[in-house]
Structure formats: C-alpha cells, structure tokens
Short mmCIF file of C-alpha atoms in Angstrom, two decimals:
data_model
loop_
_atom_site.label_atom_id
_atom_site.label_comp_id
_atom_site.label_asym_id
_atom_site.label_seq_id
_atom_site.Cartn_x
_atom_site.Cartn_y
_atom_site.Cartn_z
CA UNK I 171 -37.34 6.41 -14.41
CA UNK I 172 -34.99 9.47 -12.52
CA UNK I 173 -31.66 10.07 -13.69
CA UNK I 174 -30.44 8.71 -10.38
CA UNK I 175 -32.30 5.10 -11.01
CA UNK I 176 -30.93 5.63 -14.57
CA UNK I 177 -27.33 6.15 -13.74
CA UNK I 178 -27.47 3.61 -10.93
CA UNK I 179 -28.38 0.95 -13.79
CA UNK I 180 -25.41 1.95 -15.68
CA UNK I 181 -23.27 1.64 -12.58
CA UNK I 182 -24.73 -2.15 -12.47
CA UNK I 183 -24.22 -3.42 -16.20
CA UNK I 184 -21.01 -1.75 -17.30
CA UNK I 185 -19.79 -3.15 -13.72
CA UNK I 186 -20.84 -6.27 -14.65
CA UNK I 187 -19.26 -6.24 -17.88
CA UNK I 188 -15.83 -5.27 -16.08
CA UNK I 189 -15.68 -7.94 -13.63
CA UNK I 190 -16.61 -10.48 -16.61
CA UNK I 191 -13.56 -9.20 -17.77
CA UNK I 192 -11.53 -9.96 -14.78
CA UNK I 193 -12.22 -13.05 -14.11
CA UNK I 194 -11.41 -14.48 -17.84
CA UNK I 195 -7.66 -12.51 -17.86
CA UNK I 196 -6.60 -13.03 -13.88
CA UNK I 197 -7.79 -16.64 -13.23
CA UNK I 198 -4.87 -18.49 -13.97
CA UNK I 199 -2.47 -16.49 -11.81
CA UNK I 200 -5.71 -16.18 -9.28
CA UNK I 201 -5.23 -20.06 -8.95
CA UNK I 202 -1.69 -20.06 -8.75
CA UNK I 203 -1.48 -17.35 -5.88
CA UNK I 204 -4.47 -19.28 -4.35
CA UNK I 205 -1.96 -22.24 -4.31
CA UNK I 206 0.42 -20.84 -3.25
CA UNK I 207 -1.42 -19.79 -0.11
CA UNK I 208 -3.11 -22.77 0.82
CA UNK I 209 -1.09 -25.59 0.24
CA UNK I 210 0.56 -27.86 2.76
CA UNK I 211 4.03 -27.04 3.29
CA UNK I 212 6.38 -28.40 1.31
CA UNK I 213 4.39 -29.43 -1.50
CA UNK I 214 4.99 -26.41 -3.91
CA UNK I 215 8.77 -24.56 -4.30
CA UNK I 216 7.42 -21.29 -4.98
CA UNK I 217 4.67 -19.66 -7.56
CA UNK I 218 6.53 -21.16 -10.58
CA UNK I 219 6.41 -24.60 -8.93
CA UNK I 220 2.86 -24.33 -8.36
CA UNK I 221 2.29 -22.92 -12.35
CA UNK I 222 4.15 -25.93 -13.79
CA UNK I 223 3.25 -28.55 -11.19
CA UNK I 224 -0.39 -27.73 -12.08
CA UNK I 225 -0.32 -27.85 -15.94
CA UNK I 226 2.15 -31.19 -15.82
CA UNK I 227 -0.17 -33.06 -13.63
CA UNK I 228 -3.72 -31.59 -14.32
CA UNK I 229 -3.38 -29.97 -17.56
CA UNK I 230 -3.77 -26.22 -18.64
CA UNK I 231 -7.56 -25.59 -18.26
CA UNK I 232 -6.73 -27.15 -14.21
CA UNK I 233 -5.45 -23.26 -13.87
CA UNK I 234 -9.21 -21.79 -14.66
CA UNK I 235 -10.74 -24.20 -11.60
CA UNK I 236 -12.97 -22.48 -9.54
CA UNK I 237 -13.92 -19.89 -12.54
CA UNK I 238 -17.47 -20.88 -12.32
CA UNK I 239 -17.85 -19.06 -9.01
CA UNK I 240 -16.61 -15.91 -9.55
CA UNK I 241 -17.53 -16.03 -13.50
CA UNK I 242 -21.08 -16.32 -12.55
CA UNK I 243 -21.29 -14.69 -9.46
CA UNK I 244 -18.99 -11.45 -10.30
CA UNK I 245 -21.90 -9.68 -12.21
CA UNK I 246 -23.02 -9.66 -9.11
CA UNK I 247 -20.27 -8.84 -6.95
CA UNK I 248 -18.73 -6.13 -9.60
CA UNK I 249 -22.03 -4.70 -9.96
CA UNK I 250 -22.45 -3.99 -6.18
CA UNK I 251 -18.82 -2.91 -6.03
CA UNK I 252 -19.30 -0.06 -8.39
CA UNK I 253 -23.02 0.83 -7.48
CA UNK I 254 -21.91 0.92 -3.81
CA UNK I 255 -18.95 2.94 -4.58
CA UNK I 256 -20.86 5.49 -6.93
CA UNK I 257 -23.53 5.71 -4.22
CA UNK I 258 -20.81 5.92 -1.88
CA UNK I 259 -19.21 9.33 -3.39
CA UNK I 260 -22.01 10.65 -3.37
CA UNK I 261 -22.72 10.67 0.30
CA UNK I 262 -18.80 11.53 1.16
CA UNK I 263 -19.41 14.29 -0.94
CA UNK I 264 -22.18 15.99 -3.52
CA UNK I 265 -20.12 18.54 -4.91
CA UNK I 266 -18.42 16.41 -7.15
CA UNK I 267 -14.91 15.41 -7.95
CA UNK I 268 -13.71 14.00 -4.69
CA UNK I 269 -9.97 14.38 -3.00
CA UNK I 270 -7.91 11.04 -2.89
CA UNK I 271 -8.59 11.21 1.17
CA UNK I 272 -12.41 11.12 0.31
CA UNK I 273 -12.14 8.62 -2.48
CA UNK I 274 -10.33 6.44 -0.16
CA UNK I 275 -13.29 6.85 2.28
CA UNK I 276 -15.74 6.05 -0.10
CA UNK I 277 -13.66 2.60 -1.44
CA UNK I 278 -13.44 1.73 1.81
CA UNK I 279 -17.51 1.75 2.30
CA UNK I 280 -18.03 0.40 -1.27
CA UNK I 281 -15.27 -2.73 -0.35
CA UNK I 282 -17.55 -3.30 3.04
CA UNK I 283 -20.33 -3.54 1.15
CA UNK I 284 -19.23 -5.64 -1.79
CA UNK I 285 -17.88 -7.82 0.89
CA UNK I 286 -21.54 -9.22 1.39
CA UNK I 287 -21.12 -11.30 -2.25
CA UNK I 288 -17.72 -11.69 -2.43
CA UNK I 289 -17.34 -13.60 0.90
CA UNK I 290 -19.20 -16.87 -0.73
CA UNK I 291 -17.77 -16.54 -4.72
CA UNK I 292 -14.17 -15.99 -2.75
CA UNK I 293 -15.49 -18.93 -0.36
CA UNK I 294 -16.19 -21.52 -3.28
CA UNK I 295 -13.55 -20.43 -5.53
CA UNK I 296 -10.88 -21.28 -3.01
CA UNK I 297 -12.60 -24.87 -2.20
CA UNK I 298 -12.36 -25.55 -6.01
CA UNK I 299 -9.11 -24.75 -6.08
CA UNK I 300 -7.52 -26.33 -3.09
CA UNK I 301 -8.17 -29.62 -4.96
CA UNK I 302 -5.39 -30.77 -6.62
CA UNK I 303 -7.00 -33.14 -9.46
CA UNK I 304 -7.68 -35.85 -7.53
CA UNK I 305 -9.98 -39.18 -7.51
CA UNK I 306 -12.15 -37.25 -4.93
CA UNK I 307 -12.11 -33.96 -6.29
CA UNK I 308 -15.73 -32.38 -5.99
CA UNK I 309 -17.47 -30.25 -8.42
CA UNK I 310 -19.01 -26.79 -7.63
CA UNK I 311 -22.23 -28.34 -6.96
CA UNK I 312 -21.53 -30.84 -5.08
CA UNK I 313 -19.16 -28.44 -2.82
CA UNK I 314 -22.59 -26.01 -2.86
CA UNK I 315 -24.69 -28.60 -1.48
CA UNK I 316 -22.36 -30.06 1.57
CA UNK I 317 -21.43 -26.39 2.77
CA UNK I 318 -25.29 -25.87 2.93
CA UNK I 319 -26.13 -29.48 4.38
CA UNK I 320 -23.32 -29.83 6.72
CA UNK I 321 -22.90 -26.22 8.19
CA UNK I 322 -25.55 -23.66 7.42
CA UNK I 323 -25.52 -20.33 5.91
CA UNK I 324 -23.72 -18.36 8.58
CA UNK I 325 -20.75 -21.45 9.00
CA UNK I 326 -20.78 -22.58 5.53
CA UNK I 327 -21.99 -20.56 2.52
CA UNK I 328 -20.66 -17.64 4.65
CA UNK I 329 -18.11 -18.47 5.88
CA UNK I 330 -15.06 -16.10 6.37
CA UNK I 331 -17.03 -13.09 6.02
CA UNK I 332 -15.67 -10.96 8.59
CA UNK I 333 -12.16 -11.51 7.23
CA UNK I 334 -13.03 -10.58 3.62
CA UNK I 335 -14.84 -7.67 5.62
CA UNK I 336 -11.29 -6.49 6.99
CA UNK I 337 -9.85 -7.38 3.43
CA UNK I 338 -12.05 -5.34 1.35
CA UNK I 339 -12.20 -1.88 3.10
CA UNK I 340 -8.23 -1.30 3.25
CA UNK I 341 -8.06 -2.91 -0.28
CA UNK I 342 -10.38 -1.11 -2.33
CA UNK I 343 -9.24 2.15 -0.73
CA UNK I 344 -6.23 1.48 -2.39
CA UNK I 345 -7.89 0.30 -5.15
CA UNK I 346 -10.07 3.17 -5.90
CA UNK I 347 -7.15 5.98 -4.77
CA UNK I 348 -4.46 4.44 -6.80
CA UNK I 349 -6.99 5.12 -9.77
CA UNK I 350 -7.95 7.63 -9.58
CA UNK I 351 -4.65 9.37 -8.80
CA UNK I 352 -3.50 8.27 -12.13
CA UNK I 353 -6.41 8.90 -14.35
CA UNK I 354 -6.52 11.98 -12.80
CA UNK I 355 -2.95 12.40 -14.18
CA UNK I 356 -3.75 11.13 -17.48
CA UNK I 357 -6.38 13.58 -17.72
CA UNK I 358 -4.82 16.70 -16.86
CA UNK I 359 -2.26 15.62 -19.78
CA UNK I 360 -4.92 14.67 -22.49
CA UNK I 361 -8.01 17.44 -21.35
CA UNK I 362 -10.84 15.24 -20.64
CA UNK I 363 -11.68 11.47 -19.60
CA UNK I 364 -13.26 10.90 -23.15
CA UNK I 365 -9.93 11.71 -24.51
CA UNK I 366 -8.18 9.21 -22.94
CA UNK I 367 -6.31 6.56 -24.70
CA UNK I 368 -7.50 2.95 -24.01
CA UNK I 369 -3.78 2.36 -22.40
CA UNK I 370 -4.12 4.74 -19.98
CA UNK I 371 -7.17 3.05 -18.79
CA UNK I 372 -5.38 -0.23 -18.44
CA UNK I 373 -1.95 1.68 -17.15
CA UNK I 374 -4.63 3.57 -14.28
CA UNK I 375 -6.08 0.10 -13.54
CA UNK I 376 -3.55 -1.64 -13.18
CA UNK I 377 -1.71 0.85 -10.45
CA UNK I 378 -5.19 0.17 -8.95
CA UNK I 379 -5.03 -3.28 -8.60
CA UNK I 380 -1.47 -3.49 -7.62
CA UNK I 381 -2.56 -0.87 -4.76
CA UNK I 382 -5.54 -3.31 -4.17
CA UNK I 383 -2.93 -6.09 -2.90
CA UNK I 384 -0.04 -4.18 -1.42
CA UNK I 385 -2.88 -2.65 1.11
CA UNK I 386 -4.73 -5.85 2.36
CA UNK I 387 -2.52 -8.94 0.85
CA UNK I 388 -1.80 -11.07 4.74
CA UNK I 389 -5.81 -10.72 5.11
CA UNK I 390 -6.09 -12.66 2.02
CA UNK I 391 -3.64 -15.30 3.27
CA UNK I 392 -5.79 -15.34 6.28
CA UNK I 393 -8.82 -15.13 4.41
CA UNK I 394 -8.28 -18.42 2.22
CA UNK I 395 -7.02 -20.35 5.05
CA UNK I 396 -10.42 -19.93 6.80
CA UNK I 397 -12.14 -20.93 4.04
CA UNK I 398 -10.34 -23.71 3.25
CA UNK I 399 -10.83 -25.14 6.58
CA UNK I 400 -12.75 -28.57 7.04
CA UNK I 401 -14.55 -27.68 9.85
CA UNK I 402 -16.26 -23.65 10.71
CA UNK I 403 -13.17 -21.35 12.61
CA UNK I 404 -14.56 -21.05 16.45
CA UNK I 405 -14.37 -17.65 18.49
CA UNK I 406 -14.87 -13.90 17.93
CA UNK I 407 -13.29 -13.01 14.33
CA UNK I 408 -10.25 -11.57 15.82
CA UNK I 409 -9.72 -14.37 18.22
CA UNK I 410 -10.11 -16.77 14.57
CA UNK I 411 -8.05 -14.47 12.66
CA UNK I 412 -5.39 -14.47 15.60
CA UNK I 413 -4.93 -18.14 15.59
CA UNK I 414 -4.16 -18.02 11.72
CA UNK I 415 -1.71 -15.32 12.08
CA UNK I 416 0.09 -17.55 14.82
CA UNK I 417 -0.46 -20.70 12.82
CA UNK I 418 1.20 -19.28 9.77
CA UNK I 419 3.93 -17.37 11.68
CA UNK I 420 5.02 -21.20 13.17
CA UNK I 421 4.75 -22.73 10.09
CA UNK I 422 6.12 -20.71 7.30
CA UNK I 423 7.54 -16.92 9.24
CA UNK I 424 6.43 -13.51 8.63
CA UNK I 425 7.45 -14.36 4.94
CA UNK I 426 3.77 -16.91 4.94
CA UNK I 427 1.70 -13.91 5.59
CA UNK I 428 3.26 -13.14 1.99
CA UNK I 429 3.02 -16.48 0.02
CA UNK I 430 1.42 -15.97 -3.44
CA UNK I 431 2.16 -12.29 -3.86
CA UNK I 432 3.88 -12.31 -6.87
CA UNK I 433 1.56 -13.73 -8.74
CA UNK I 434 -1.20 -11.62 -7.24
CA UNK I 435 0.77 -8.63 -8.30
CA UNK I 436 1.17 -9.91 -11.76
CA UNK I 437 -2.36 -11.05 -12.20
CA UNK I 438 -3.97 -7.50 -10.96
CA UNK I 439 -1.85 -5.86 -14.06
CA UNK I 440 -3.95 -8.01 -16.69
CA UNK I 441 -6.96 -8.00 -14.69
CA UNK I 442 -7.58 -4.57 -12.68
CA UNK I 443 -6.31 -2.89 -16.36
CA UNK I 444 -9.32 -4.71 -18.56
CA UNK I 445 -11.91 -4.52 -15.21
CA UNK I 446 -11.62 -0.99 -15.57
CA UNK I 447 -11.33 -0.64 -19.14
CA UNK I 448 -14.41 -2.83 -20.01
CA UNK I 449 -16.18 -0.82 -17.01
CA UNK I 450 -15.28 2.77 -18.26
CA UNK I 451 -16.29 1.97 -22.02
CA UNK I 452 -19.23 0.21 -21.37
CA UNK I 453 -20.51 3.08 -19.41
CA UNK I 454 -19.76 5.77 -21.90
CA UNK I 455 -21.16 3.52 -24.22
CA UNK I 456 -24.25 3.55 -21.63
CA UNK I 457 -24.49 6.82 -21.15
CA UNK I 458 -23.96 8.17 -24.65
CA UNK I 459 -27.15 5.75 -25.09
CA UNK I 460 -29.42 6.62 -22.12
CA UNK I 461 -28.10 10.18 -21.73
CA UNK I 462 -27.10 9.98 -17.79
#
C-alpha cells in the first residue's frame, strides 16, 4: 500500500474517532440550539427555557434525541471531512504548510464535500429533535422509512442539501483557519506540534468551532427550517432559501436568523476542543504505528 493510501487511512479513522467525540460532548446543547431554531413561536423563552422545559417534561436523556444519526453516521461524515480536507491541501498547495488564505480555500472545498453526508445525518437529526415527547413521536426508523416512501432520495433523504452546501464552505473555512491560526501560535511558543499540551489542542479547537458558527450560523437557521418542513421546499435553492429568510424576518426579525446561537457557541467549545483533540492523538498514535 503507498504512503499516500496509507496516510489517507489515517486521515479516515483518527477522523472518525474525533467526530465520535463530538457528538457524545455537544449533543445536548446541539438539541437545545436545534430548539431553539425550530420551534413555533412562542413556545420556548429563550435557550434556557428550551434546556429546562426539555428535562422537566421529557427527562434528561430527551437532550441526546437524534444522537443516533449523527453518532452513527459521523464516522462517516468526520472521516470525509478530514480526508477531503487533507486531500484538499494538497491540491491548493504541495509545498507544504499552507497560509491561512489557502487553508481557508481548502476548508471551504473539504466543507463542500463533506456536505454530501452531512445533509441527511443533519436532515434526521433535526426530525428527531423537533419532536417534543409526544404520543406520536417517531423513532429514527420509522422517520427513515416515510422520508424514503413518501418523497424519494432527492426530496426526502436529501433534502436541504444545497443549503448545508452554502453552510459548510463559509463554515469550515472558518473552522479550519481559526485552527490553525492558533495551533500555529501554540507551536511557535512550545517548538513543535508533538510538544503541544493537550489544552492547547482543545483551546485551538475550540476557537475553531466558535469560528465554525460565527461564519455560517443564519444558514443553519435556514438549513433546519427546510428540513423540518412537512412537505419538500419548491423552486431553485435560492428562490427556497429566500422564502425562509422572509418567513423568519416576519416572524421573529433579523434577531430569528440568530435564534439558538448561544448555545451553539457554547456547545462548539466542548465539542470542536475534543473533535480535534481525539483527531490529532489518534493520528499520531496512527502514524507513530504505520510510519506515515
């Protein structure tokens, strides 16, 4: 096997291993921002309403609903995030270390492309949790088969893909810039990545994933509303994306495009910090093993 194939590998199971990772730390304030988004006005005060309102009237484990999509499929979708964006450096650049402009460049292809498996985990994580523990709540399964049945792969399993499209390529530039602007900070203070502390993984992380929402977060409003819909969105993606812009503008302001940030912001500290410190120890571990 070529050191390419080799390193590639790596790329996939310590990826894998990260988003594992951020899915068991961020789900609960996942849910709660999801909430916050989606739910008819009026029925939640604010993020803390929609954290207490949730454990007083479906318990504590209600706030991990809809962890079976992403826990299952984000081997997947972490392992074609950081395969796409290793591949993705590469072709911005071969000469190796890249500037922030070109690491922005190459997040931006890596987000387009992780947007193919992302689109359905997103799509059936926010159908689990826009149900609110009632009699007619559906499992995963069940919400599986009647997206297939009723609308198709393109309308239902799907669905929303252009908008997670526009939401990953301005997102993970952040992502990947905000990074690696402060690793590379960290390691022009302590000499070399492998002398690194595990903190300044999570610290480098975590300005990651708060750069992750700040650069895409009324997308993601946009993004869950589509999904959530009962029925496929009709038109061109911008003329479907339009019409939620203008639905949430007359409902809830320019402040709607915004519902649910907080606890975004608070969950990508946890969770961007141990994605990226599970991912960067797992692949030293790899490579230290396989020798690429």
């Amino acid at each position: 096997m070529s050191s390419s194939s080799l390193s590639t590998i790596n790329e996939l199971l310590a990826g894998s291993v990260g988003g594992a990772a951020q899915v068991l730390v961020g789900q609960p304030l996942d849910t709660v921002k999801t909430r916050a988004q989606i739910a008819p006005k009026g029925m939640f005060k604010g993020p803390m309403d929609v954290l207490t309102q949730t454990i007083r009237n479906e318990g504590f484990f209600a706030l991990y609903k809809g962890m079976a999509s992403p826990l299952f499929g984000i081997a997947g979708v972490n392992s074609l995030l950081f395969a796409s964006y290793a591949a993705a450096r590469r072709a911005v650049s071969p000469f190796g270390q890249l500037s922030l402009p070109q690491t922005a460049l190459a997040g931006s292809m890596a987000g387009a492309a992780n947007a193919i498996l992302a689109s359905p985990v997103e799509m059936f994580k926010v159908r689990m949790q826009g149900q609110y523990g009632g009699a007619n709540d559906q499992r995963l399964r069940v919400i599986v088969r009647e997206m297939w049945t009723q609308w198709g792969f393109r309308q239902g399993i799907m669905r929303g893909y252009w908008v997670t499209v526009a939401r990953e390529i301005p997102a993970y530039a952040g992502f990947y810039t905000a990074y690696e602007f402060s690793k590379r900070k960290f390691i022009a203070r302590y000499g070399s990545q492998q002398q690194l502390p595990v903190w300044a993984l999570l610290a480098s992380g975590s300005t990651g994933g708060i750069a992750y929402w700040l650069a895409c977060y009324p997308l993601d409003v946009i993004k869950s509303r589509v999904q959530l819909r009962p029925t496929p969105p009709t038109g061109s993606p911008l003329q479907y994306m339009a019409h939620e812009v203008r639905a949430i503008l007359a409902e809830s302001g320019f402040r709607g495009l915004f519902r649910g940030l907080t606890p975004s912001l608070l969950r990508s500290i946890p969770a961007a910090a141990s994605t990226f410190a599970a991912f960067e120890m797992t692949r030293s571990w790899l490579v230290d093993v396989t020798g690429v």
